[in-house]
CSV table of C-alpha atoms in Angstrom, one decimal:
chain,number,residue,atom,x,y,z
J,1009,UNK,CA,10.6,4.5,-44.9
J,1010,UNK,CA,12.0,1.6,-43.3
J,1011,UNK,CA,11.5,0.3,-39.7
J,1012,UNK,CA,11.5,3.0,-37.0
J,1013,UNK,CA,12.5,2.8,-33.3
J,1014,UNK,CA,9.2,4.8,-32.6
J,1015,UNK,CA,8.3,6.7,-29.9
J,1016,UNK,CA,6.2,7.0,-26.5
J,1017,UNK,CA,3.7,9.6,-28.0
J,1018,UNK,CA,3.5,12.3,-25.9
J,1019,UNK,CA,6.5,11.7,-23.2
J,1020,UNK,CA,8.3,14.5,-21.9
J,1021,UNK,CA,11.2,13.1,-23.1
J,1022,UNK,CA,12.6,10.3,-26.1
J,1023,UNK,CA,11.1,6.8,-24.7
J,1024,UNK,CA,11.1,3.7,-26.9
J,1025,UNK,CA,7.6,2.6,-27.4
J,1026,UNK,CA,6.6,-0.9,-25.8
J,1027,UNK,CA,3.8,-2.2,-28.4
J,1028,UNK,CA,2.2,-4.3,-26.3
J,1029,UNK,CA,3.1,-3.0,-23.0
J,1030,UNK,CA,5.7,-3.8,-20.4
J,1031,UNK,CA,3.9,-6.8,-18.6
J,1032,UNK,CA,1.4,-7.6,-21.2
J,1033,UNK,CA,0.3,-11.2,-21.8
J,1034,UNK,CA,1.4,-11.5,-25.6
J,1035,UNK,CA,-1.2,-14.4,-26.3
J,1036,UNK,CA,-4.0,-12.7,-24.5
J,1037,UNK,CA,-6.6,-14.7,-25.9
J,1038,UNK,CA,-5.0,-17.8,-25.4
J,1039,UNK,CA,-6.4,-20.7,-22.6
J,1040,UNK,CA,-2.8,-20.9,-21.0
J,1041,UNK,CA,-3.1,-17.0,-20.0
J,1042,UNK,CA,-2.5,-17.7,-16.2
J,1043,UNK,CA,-4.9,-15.4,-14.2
J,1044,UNK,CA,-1.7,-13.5,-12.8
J,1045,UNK,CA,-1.4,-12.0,-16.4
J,1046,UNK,CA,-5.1,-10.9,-17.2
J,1047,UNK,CA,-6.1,-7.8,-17.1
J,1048,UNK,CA,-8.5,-6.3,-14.6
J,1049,UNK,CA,-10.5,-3.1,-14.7
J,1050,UNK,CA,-11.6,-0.6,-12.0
J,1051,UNK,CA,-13.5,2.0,-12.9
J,1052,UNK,CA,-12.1,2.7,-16.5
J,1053,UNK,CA,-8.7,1.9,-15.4
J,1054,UNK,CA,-7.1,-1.3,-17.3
J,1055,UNK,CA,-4.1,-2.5,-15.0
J,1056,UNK,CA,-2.3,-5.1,-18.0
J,1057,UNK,CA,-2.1,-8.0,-15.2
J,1058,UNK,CA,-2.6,-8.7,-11.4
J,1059,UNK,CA,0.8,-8.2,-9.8
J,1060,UNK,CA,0.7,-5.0,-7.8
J,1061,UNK,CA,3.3,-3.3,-5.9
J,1062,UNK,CA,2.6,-2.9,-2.6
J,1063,UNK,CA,3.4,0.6,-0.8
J,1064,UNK,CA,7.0,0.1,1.0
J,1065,UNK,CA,7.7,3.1,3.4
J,1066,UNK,CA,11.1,3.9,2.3
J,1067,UNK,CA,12.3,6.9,5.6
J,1068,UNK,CA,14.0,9.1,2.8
J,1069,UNK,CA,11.7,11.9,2.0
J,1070,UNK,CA,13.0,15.5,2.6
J,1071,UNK,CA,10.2,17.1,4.3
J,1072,UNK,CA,7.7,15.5,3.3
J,1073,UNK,CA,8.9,15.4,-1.1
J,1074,UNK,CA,10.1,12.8,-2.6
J,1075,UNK,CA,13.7,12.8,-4.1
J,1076,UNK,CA,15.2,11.3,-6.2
J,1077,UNK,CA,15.7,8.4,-4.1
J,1078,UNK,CA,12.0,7.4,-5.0
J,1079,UNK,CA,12.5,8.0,-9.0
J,1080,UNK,CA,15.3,5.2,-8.6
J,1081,UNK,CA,13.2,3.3,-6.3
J,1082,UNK,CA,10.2,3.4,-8.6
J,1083,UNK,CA,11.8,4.1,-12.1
J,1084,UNK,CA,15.8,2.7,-12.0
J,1085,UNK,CA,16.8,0.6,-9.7
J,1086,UNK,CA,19.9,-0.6,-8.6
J,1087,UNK,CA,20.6,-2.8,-5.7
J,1088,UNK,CA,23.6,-5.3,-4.5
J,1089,UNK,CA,22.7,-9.1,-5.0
J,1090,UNK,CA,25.2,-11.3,-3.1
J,1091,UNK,CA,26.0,-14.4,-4.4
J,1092,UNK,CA,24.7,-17.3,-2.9
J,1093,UNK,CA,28.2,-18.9,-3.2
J,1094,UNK,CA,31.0,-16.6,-3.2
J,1095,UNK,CA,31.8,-13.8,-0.1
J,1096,UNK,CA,31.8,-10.8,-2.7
J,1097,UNK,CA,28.8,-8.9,-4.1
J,1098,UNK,CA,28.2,-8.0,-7.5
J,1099,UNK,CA,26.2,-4.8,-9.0
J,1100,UNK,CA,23.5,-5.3,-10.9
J,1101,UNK,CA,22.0,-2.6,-13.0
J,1102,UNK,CA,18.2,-3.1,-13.1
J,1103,UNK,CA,15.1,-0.9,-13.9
J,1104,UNK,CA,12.5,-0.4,-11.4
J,1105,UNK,CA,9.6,-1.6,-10.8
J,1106,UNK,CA,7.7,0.9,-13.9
J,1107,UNK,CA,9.6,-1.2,-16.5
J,1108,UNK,CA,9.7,-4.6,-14.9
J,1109,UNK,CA,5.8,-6.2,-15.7
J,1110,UNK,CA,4.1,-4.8,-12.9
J,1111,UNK,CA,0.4,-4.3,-13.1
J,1112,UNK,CA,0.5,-1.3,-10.8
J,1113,UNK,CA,2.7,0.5,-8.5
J,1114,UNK,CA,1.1,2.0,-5.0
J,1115,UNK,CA,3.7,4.1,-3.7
J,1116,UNK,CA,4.6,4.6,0.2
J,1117,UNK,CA,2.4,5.4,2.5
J,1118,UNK,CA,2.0,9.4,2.0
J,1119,UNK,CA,1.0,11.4,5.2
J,1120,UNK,CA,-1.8,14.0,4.6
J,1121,UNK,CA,-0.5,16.4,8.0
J,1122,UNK,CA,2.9,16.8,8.9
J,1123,UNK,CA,2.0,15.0,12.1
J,1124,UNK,CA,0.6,12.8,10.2
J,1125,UNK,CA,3.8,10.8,9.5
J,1126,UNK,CA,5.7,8.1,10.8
J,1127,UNK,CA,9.0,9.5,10.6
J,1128,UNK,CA,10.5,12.8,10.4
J,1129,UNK,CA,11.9,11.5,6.6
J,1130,UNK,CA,8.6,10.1,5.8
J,1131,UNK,CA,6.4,10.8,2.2
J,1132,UNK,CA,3.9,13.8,2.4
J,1133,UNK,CA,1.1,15.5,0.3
J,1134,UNK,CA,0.1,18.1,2.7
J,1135,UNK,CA,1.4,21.0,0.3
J,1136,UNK,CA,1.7,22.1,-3.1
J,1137,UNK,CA,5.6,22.0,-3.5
J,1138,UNK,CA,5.0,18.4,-2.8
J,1139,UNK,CA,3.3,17.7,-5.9
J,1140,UNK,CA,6.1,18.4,-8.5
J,1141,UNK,CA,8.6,15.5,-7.7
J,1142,UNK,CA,5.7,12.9,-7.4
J,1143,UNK,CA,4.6,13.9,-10.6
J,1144,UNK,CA,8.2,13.5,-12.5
J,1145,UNK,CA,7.6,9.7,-10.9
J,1146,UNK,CA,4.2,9.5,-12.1
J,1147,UNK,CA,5.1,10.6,-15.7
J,1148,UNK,CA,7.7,8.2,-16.1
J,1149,UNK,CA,5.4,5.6,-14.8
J,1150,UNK,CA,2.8,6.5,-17.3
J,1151,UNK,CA,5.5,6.7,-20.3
J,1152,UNK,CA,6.0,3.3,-19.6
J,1153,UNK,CA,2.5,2.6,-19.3
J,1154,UNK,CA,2.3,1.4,-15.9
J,1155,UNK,CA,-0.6,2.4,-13.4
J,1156,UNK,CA,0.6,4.4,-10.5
J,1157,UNK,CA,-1.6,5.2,-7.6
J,1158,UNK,CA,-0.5,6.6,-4.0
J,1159,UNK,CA,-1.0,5.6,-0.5
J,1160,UNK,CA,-3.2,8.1,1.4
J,1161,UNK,CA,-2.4,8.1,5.3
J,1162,UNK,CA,-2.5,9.5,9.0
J,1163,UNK,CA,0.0,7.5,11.3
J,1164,UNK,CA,-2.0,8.4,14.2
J,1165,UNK,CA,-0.7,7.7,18.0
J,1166,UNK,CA,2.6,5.8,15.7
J,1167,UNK,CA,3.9,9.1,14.7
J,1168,UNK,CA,6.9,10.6,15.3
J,1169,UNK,CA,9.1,7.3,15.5
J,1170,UNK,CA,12.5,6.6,14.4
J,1171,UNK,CA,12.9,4.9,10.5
J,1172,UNK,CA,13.3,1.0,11.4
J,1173,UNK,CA,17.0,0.9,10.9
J,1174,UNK,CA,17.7,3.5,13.4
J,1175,UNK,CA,15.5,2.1,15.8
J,1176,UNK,CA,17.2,-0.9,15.3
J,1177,UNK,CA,20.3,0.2,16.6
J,1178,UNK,CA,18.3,1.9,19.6
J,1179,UNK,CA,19.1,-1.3,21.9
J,1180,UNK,CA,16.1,-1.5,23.6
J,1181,UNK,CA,15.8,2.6,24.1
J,1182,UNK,CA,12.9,4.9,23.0
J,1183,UNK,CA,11.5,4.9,19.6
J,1184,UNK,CA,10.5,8.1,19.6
J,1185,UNK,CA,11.6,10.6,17.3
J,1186,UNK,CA,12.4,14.1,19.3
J,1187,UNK,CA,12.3,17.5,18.1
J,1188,UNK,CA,16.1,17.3,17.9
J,1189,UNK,CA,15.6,15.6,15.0
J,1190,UNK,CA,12.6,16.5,13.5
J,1191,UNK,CA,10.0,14.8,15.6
J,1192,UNK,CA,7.2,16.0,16.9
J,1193,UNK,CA,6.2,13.8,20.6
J,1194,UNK,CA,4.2,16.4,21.8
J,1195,UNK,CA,1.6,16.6,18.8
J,1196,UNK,CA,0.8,12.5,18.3
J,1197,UNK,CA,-2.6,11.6,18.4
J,1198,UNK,CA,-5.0,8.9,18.5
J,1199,UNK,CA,-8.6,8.2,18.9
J,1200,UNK,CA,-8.1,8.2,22.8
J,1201,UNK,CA,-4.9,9.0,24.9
J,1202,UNK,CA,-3.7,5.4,24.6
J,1203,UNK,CA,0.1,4.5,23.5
J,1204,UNK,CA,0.5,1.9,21.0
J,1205,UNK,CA,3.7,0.5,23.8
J,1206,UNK,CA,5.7,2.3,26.4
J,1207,UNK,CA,8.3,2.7,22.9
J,1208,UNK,CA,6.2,4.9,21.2
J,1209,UNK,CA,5.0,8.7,22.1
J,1210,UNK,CA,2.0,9.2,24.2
J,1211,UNK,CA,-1.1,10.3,21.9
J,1212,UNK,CA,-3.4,13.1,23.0
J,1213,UNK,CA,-7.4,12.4,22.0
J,1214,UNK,CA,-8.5,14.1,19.0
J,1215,UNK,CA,-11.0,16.6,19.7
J,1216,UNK,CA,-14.1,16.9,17.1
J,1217,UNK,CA,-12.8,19.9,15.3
J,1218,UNK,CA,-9.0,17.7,14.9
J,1219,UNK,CA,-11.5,15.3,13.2
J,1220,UNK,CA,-13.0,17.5,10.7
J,1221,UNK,CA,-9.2,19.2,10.4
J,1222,UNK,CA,-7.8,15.5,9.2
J,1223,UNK,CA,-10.9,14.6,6.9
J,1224,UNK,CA,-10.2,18.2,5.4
J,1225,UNK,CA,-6.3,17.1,5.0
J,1226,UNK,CA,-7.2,13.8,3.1
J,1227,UNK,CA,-9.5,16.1,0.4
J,1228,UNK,CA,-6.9,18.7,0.2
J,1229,UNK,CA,-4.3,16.0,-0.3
J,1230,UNK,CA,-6.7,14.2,-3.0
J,1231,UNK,CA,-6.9,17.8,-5.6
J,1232,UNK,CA,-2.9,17.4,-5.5
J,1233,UNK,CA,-3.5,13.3,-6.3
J,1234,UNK,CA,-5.1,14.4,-9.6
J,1235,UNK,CA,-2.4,17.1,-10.4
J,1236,UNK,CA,0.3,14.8,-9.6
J,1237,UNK,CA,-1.6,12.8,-12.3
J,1238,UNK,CA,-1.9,9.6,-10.2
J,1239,UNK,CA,-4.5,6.4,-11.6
J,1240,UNK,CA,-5.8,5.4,-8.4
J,1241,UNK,CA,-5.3,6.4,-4.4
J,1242,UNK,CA,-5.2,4.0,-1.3
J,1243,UNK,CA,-6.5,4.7,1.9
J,1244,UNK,CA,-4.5,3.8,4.6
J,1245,UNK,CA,-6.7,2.0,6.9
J,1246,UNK,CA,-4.5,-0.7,8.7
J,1247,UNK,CA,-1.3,-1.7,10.7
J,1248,UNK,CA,-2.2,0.5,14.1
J,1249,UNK,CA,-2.5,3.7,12.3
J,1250,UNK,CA,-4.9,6.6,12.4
J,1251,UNK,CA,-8.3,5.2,11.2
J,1252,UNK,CA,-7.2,1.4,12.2
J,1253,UNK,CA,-7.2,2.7,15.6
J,1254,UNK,CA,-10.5,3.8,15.4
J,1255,UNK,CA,-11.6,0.5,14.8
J,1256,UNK,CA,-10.6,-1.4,17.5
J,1257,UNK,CA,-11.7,-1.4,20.5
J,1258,UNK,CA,-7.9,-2.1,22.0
J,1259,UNK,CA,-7.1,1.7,21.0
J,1260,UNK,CA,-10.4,3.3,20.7
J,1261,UNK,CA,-11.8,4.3,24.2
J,1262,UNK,CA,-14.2,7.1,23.3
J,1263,UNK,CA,-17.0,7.7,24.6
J,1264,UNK,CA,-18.6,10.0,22.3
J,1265,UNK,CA,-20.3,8.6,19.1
J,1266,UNK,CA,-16.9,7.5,17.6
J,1267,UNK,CA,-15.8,5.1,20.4
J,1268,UNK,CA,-16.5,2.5,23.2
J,1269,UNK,CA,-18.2,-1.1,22.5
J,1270,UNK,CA,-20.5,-0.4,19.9
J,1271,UNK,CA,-19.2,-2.1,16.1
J,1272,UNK,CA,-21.1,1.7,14.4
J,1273,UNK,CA,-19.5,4.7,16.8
J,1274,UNK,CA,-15.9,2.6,15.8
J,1275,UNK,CA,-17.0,2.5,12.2
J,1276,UNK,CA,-18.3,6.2,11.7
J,1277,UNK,CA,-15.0,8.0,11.8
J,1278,UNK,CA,-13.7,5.3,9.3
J,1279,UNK,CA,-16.1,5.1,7.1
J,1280,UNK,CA,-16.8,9.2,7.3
J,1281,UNK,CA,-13.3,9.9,5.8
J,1282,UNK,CA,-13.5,7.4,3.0
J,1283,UNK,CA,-16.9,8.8,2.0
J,1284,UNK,CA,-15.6,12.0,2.0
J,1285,UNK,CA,-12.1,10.5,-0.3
J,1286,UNK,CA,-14.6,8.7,-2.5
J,1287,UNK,CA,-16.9,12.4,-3.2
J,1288,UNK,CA,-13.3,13.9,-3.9
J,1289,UNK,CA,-12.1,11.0,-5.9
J,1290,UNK,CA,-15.3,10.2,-8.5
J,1291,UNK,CA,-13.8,8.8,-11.4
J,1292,UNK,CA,-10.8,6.4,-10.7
J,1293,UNK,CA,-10.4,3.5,-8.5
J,1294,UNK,CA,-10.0,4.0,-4.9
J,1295,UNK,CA,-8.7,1.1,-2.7
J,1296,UNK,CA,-8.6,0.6,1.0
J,1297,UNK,CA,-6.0,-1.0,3.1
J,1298,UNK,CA,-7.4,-3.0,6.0
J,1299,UNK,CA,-5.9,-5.1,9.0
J,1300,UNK,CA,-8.4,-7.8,9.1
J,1301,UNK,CA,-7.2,-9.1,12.5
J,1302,UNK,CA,-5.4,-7.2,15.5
J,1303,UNK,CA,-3.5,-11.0,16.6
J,1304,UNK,CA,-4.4,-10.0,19.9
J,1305,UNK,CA,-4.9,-12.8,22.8
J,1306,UNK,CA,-8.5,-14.7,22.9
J,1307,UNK,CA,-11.5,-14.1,21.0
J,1308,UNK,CA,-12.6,-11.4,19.0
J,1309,UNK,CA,-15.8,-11.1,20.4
J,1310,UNK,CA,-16.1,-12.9,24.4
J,1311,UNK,CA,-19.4,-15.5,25.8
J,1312,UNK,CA,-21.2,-12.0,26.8
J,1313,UNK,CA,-20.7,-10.4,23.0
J,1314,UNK,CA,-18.0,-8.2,24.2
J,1315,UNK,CA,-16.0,-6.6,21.5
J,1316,UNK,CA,-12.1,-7.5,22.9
J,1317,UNK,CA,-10.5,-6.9,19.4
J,1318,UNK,CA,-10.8,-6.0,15.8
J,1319,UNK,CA,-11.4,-9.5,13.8
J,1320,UNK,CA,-12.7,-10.8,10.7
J,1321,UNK,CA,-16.4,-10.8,11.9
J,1322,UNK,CA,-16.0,-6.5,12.2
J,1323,UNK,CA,-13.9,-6.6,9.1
J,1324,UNK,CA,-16.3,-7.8,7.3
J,1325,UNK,CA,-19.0,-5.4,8.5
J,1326,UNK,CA,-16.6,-2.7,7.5
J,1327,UNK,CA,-15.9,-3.8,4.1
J,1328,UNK,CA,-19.9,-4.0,3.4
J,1329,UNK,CA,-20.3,-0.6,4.5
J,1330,UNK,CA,-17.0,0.3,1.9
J,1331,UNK,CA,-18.5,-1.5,-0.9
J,1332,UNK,CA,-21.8,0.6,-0.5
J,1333,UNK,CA,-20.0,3.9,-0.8
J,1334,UNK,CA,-18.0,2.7,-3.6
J,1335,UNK,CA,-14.8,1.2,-2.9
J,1336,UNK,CA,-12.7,-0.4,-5.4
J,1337,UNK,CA,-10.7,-2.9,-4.3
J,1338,UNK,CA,-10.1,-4.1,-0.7
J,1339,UNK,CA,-6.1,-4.5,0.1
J,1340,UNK,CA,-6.3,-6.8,2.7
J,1341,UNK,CA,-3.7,-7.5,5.5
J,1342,UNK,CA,-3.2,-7.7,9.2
J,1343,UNK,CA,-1.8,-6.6,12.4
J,1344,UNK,CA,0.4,-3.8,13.7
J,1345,UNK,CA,-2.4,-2.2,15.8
J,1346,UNK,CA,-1.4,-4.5,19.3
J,1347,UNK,CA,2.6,-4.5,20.2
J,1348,UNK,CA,2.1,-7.9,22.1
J,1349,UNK,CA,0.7,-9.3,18.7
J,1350,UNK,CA,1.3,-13.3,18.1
J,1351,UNK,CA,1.3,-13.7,14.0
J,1352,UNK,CA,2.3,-16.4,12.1
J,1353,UNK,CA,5.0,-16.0,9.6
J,1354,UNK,CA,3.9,-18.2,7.4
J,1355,UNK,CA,3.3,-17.9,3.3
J,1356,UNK,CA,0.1,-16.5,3.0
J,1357,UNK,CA,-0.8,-15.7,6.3
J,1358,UNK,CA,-3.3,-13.1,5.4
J,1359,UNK,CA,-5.1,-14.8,2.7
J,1360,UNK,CA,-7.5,-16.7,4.4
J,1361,UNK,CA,-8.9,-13.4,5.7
J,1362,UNK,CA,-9.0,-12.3,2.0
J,1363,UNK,CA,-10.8,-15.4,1.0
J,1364,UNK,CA,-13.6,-14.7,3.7
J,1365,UNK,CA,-14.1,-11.3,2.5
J,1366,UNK,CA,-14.5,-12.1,-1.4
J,1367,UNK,CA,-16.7,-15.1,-0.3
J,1368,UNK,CA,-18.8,-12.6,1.6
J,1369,UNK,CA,-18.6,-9.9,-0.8
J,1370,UNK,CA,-17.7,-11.5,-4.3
J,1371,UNK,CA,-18.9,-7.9,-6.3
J,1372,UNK,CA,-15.9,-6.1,-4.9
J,1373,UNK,CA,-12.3,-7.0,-6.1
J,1374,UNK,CA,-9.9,-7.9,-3.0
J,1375,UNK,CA,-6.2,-7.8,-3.0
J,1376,UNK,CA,-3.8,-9.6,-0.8
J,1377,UNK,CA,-0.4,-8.8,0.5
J,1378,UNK,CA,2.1,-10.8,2.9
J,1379,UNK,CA,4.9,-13.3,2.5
J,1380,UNK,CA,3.7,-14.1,-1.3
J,1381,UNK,CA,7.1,-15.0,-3.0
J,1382,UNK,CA,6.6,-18.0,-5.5
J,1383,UNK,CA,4.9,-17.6,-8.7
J,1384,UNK,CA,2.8,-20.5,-8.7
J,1385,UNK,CA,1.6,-19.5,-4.8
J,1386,UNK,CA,0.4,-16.3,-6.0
J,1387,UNK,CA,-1.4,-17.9,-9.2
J,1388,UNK,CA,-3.4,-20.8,-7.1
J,1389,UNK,CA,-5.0,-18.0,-5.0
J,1390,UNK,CA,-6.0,-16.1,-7.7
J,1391,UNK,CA,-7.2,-19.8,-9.3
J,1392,UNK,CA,-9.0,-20.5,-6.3
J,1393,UNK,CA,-11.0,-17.3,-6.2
J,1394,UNK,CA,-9.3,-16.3,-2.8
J,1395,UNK,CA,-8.3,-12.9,-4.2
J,1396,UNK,CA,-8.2,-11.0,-7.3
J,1397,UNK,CA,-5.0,-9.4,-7.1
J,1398,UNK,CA,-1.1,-10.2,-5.6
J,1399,UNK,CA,0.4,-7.4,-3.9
J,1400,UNK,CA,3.7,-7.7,-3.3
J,1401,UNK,CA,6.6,-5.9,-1.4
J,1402,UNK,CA,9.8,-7.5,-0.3
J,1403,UNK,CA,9.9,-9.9,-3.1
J,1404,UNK,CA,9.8,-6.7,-5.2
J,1405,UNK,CA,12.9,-5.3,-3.5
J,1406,UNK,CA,14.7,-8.5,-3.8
J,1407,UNK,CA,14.1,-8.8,-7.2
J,1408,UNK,CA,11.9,-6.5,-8.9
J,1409,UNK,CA,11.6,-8.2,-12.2
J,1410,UNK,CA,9.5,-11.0,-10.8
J,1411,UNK,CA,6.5,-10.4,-12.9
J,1412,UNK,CA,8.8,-11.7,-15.7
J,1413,UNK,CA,10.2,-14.4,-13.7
J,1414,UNK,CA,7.0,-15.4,-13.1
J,1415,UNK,CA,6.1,-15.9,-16.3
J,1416,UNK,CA,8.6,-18.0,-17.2
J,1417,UNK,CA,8.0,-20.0,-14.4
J,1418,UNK,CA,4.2,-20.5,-15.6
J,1419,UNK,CA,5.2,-20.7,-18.8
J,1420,UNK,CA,3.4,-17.3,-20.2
J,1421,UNK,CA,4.9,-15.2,-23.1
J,1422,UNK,CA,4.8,-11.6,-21.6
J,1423,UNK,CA,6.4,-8.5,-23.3
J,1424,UNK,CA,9.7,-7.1,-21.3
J,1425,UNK,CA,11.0,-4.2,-22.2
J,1426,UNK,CA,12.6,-3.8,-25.6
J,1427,UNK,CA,15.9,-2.9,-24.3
J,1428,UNK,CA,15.8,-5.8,-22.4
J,1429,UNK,CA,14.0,-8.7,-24.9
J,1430,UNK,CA,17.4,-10.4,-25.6
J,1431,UNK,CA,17.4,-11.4,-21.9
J,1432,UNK,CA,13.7,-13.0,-21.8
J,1433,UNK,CA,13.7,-14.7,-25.2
């Protein structure tokens, strides 16, 4: 029998088998391997290099499923590239990001309640019928053998708001999304009755039992995470949202044993969920996504030891405490928690927070997200020890076969695609 165009064994449907993988360093043993295209394992998870893709809130969910929207976004892609030269635009066919190199996909943020979302067209795992058109993604993911893994989340007192564009042509008006279309003002809440900005809908304070009722919604959501068939879940922890807003004191008020000044009563709510994700979750990786720094005016912490903000110091409390229940990986970031905030839109901007946590705690892997878009950037941080993985999001919708582009650029033999090896040779 003569040469075969083999199959994926196993795939639902006829797949061409990639032997090594999509992604895969095809000299793995060789010194010039840059660090972006080794292989890291969680748990006994192998992701074939570093370059993760970030979760990217993408408004088009139909209550709560994903469509087919999200199988393009994630699987085939297609997009309009303008030319840098010319006033016309040209259509270029492309795969997504499952066939493009990527280590690891970490779809949208996914809300476990109904209120629990952004946006009325927002991602959802609060019911069964939800499970189906996640797991057609995840299966083509894993036919392509790329890890895919899902963003767990509670949007807190920034639900029910308008998707960006349309808030974009608000002109200054309300971002709130009404019940006239599909909002929900009245049912927003927070740790304390506290607007994120006079834009945004006013929270009510969760009561003890709407705690329990929300840690009960990230297990439930967890048992459809393993039918969906998914390698690894995120926790949503930053950005203003639910448990970020537990954290700081800006948006945490309480004065019960969740709230006020001291660093543990912000922490217990937190922490309380992702032990209870991490019981549910035994056997794969779980990450965390954290804001390591609200940007707020003045000092974290003032002369009399008065918490004014969440900061690095409390971030790197937290992520202690998340390494001793068992935490995988770290996704670190910043902001979104303070409307007044004052970042720097700079390359890098978060990864000198992510170089304070590994120094701090080196035996748990930390990821690091936010205006990374050269290949050489991305591979001095990981050199440097300042993370151990690139998450990446925009650059990925720009041009989601920059893990390949990368690799030329560093000037690594990585496997593309078969149907697409007369492009990269």
């Amino acid at each position: 029998m003569g040469p075969r165009n083999a199959p994926v064994p196993g795939a639902y449907q006829y797949f061409p088998l990639n032997d090594p993988s999509i992604g895969t360093a095809l000299e793995p043993q060789s010194e010039n391997v840059p660090e972006l295209f080794k292989p890291l394992k969680l748990k006994d998870i192998v992701f074939k290099n570093k370059i993760f893709v970030s979760p990217m809130c993408q408004y088009s969910s139909d209550n709560g499923h994903a469509t087919d929207w999200h199988f393009v976004h994630i699987g085939v892609g297609y997009f309009f590239a303008v030319h840098a030269e010319a006033s016309y635009s040209t259509l270029l066919d492309l795969q997504g990001f499952a066939t493009r190199g990527a280590g690891a996909i970490c779809m949208e943020a996914t809300a476990v309640v109904p209120e629990g979302r952004i946006s009325p067209e927002d991602a959802g795992l609060w019911t069964d019928s939800q499970i189906a058109p996640l797991k057609r993604i995840v299966d083509f993911s894993h036919a392509h053998d790329t890890k895919i893994g899902v963003q767990l989340a509670h949007a807190g007192r920034k639900a029910s708001t308008q998707a960006p564009w349309v808030r974009a042509q608000s002109l200054g008006q309300s971002h709130v999304a009404t019940e006239d279309v599909g909002g929900w003002p009245s049912e927003v809440y927070g740790p304390s009755d506290i607007p994120f900005s006079d834009m945004f809908p006013n929270p009510k304070a969760l009561t003890v039992d709407g705690l329990a009722a929300i840690e009960k919604a990230f297990i439930d959501s967890i048992a459809r995470c393993e039918q969906a068939g998914f390698d690894f879940i995120e926790i949503h922890g930053a950005h203003g949202y639910l448990l970020h807003s537990f954290l700081s004191p800006l948006s945490n008020t309480r004065s019960d044993e969740y709230g006020g000044q001291p660093l543990e009563n912000r922490l217990r709510y937190f922490l309380r969920v992702v032990k209870s994700c991490r019981r549910a979750w035994p056997d794969k990786p779980l990450f965390v996504r954290i804001s390591a720094t609200d940007w707020a005016e003045g000092p974290e912490r003032d002369d009399q030891g008065i918490w004014r903000q969440w900061g690095i110091e409390q971030s790197t409390v937290l992520v202690g405490k998340l390494k001793e229940i068992g935490v995988d990986l770290i996704d670190c970031s910043s902001g979104g928690l303070w409307a007044q905030q004052k970042i720097p839109y700079v390359p890098g901007a978060h990864v000198p927070f992510a170089e304070a946590l590994k120094r701090a705690h080196p035996d748990i892997a930390v990821g690091v997200v936010g205006l990374i878009t050269e290949p050489s950037q991305a591979e001095s941080y990981l050199q440097d020890g300042k993370a151990d993985v690139i998450l990446l999001g925009r650059a990925l919708l720009r041009n989601p076969h920059w893990p390949l582009l990368a690799a030329q650029e560093l000037n690594a033999k990585v496997k593309p695609a078969n149907q697409y090896e007369r492009a990269w040779v």
